Amino acid sequence: MNEYEEDRINSNNNLEEDQDRILDWEEGLPTAADDLIPLSQLLIPPDLATAFNVSAQSSRTAIEVNRASRLTLSNLRKPNLLASINRSLPYDDPTVIDSEEGEVEEEAVIVKRARRVVWNPLLHKRFVEVVAHLGVEKAVPKAIMCLMNVEGLTRENVASHLQKYRLFLKKRISIDHHDFDQRMPPLMAPPVFGMAAAYGLQ
DNA sequence: CGTCATATCT
DNA sequence: GAGATATGAC
């Protein structure tokens, strides 16, 4: 399995969790460094763990802590939506790119150039909402892109997706006309209003 | 800039 | 080969 498919699968599995997690991410965060327990410190001291018959927490090396920190930071710098979009950002930050002394881990920070946009359900949902909100005449690539407000998403990306979306609507409508099974793949569920009306067929 | 046909991936 | 996305011509 290549990276492309891995990304795709990972994101699809974590969509909802990511979104929820991000929403209340910033609430109740400690402000002073003093409030934070160092990552390297065990939450339950070994003797206490033994006393209460709790399996001991494995201790963490400095390298592990450092790696976890970098991973967290790289996730934090992604905008909310992108955190759940399976697409790597075009990072330029060399401190993020370079891994230390040959550590090669699967969890290493993603540093490659942005690959093709994958319109996962969450991203598509946003697209559909924006298209519906704009209405027919105004639902053009640039406007959609602006309202979606997803970092890294280009006008071309949107235009391409819009083309496919319009094709889908047209197909859906023609099937509708012949009274065939109208069930739609969830990914392409049309907006309540908007594009369909634009084609004078709904 | 928007739309479309088609190229380029998987 | 089909489907998703990118690209280029207009």
Tab-separated table of C-alpha atoms in Angstrom, chain A residues 49-178:
chain	number	residue	atom	x	y	z
A	49	ALA	CA	1.429	1.977	40.536
A	50	THR	CA	2.637	-1.180	42.216
A	51	ALA	CA	0.785	-0.394	45.418
A	52	PHE	CA	-2.494	-0.073	43.611
A	53	ASN	CA	-1.845	-2.947	41.328
A	54	VAL	CA	-1.784	-0.747	38.276
A	55	SER	CA	0.403	-1.836	35.438
A	56	ALA	CA	3.379	0.437	35.316
A	57	GLN	CA	3.493	3.096	32.697
A	58	SER	CA	6.465	2.661	30.443
A	59	SER	CA	8.927	5.479	30.832
A	60	ARG	CA	9.717	7.685	27.909
A	61	THR	CA	13.062	8.612	26.578
A	62	ALA	CA	13.979	12.172	25.731
A	63	ILE	CA	13.937	11.268	22.080
A	64	GLU	CA	10.435	9.915	22.302
A	65	VAL	CA	9.215	13.013	24.080
A	66	ASN	CA	10.901	15.222	21.554
A	67	ARG	CA	9.391	13.327	18.694
A	68	ALA	CA	5.934	13.530	20.202
A	69	SER	CA	6.333	17.258	20.692
A	70	ARG	CA	7.253	17.834	17.111
A	71	LEU	CA	4.337	15.773	15.944
A	72	THR	CA	1.955	17.753	18.121
A	73	LEU	CA	3.328	21.054	16.928
A	74	SER	CA	3.068	20.086	13.317
A	75	ASN	CA	-0.538	19.112	13.861
A	76	LEU	CA	-1.299	22.341	15.636
A	77	ARG	CA	-0.078	24.447	12.809
A	78	LYS	CA	-2.569	22.975	10.460
A	79	PRO	CA	-5.856	24.867	10.234
A	80	ASN	CA	-8.792	23.064	11.787
A	81	LEU	CA	-10.186	21.583	8.664
A	82	LEU	CA	-6.917	20.552	7.231
A	83	ALA	CA	-6.143	18.556	10.320
A	84	SER	CA	-8.775	16.158	9.162
A	85	ILE	CA	-8.032	16.415	5.505
A	86	ASN	CA	-5.752	13.771	4.193
A	87	ARG	CA	-3.399	15.956	2.374
A	88	SER	CA	0.035	17.068	3.346
A	89	LEU	CA	0.894	20.709	3.422
A	90	PRO	CA	3.723	22.272	1.496
A	91	TYR	CA	5.877	22.864	4.501
A	92	ASP	CA	8.882	25.022	3.999
A	93	ASP	CA	10.120	24.983	7.534
A	94	PRO	CA	13.481	23.235	7.429
A	95	THR	CA	13.357	22.519	11.145
A	96	VAL	CA	10.334	20.426	10.487
A	97	ILE	CA	11.671	18.813	7.401
A	98	ASP	CA	14.960	17.555	8.726
A	99	SER	CA	14.802	14.522	10.911
A	100	GLU	CA	17.512	14.067	13.466
A	101	GLU	CA	20.334	11.597	13.191
A	102	GLY	CA	18.712	9.145	10.903
A	103	GLU	CA	15.687	8.402	12.994
A	104	VAL	CA	13.300	6.898	10.554
A	105	GLU	CA	9.874	6.485	12.049
A	106	GLU	CA	6.498	6.081	10.451
A	107	GLU	CA	5.119	8.825	12.630
A	108	ALA	CA	7.683	11.243	11.327
A	109	VAL	CA	6.338	14.639	10.427
A	110	ILE	CA	4.979	14.813	6.912
A	111	VAL	CA	7.099	17.154	4.898
A	112	LYS	CA	6.427	16.484	1.270
A	113	ARG	CA	4.848	18.853	-1.163
A	114	ALA	CA	1.092	18.964	-1.285
A	115	ARG	CA	-0.209	16.071	-3.290
A	116	ARG	CA	-3.515	15.910	-4.988
A	117	VAL	CA	-6.433	17.109	-2.964
A	118	VAL	CA	-8.574	14.336	-1.639
A	119	TRP	CA	-12.143	15.424	-1.292
A	120	ASN	CA	-13.009	13.464	1.782
A	121	PRO	CA	-16.545	13.740	3.171
A	122	LEU	CA	-15.745	16.590	5.491
A	123	LEU	CA	-14.142	18.717	2.802
A	124	HIS	CA	-16.875	17.906	0.350
A	125	LYS	CA	-19.501	18.777	2.909
A	126	ARG	CA	-17.989	22.195	3.245
A	127	PHE	CA	-17.916	22.519	-0.515
A	128	VAL	CA	-21.575	21.605	-0.816
A	129	GLU	CA	-22.588	23.983	1.946
A	130	VAL	CA	-20.770	26.841	0.312
A	131	VAL	CA	-22.207	26.088	-3.109
A	132	ALA	CA	-25.685	25.949	-1.646
A	133	HIS	CA	-25.141	29.142	0.249
A	134	LEU	CA	-23.864	30.982	-2.795
A	135	GLY	CA	-26.646	29.922	-5.068
A	136	VAL	CA	-26.398	29.218	-8.736
A	137	GLU	CA	-25.021	32.263	-10.437
A	138	LYS	CA	-22.418	32.915	-7.811
A	139	ALA	CA	-21.224	29.365	-7.289
A	140	VAL	CA	-18.022	29.743	-9.268
A	141	PRO	CA	-14.598	28.413	-8.365
A	142	LYS	CA	-13.081	31.520	-6.857
A	143	ALA	CA	-16.063	32.418	-4.716
A	144	ILE	CA	-16.359	28.862	-3.513
A	145	MET	CA	-12.697	28.740	-2.686
A	146	CYS	CA	-12.903	31.957	-0.672
A	147	LEU	CA	-15.895	30.904	1.353
A	148	MET	CA	-14.545	27.466	2.024
A	149	ASN	CA	-11.522	29.117	3.523
A	150	VAL	CA	-9.326	26.060	3.504
A	151	GLU	CA	-5.653	26.775	3.500
A	152	GLY	CA	-3.865	25.385	0.514
A	153	LEU	CA	-6.992	24.770	-1.483
A	154	THR	CA	-6.644	26.405	-4.889
A	155	ARG	CA	-9.128	27.766	-7.363
A	156	GLU	CA	-8.103	24.988	-9.738
A	157	ASN	CA	-8.809	22.370	-7.091
A	158	VAL	CA	-12.263	23.763	-6.601
A	159	ALA	CA	-12.914	24.174	-10.315
A	160	SER	CA	-12.091	20.554	-10.911
A	161	HIS	CA	-14.331	19.393	-8.130
A	162	LEU	CA	-17.092	21.692	-9.239
A	163	GLN	CA	-16.936	20.208	-12.692
A	164	LYS	CA	-17.393	16.755	-11.301
A	165	TYR	CA	-20.139	17.938	-8.999
A	166	ARG	CA	-22.098	19.499	-11.816
A	167	LEU	CA	-21.759	16.323	-13.820
A	168	PHE	CA	-23.088	14.410	-10.880
A	169	LEU	CA	-26.080	16.696	-10.534
A	170	LYS	CA	-26.866	16.413	-14.196
A	171	LYS	CA	-26.670	12.645	-14.047
A	172	ARG	CA	-28.783	12.513	-10.941
A	173	ILE	CA	-31.428	14.614	-12.557
A	174	SER	CA	-31.592	12.565	-15.711
A	175	ILE	CA	-31.881	9.359	-13.728
A	176	ASP	CA	-34.558	11.031	-11.668
A	177	HIS	CA	-36.489	11.742	-14.807
A	178	HIS	CA	-36.535	8.112	-15.798
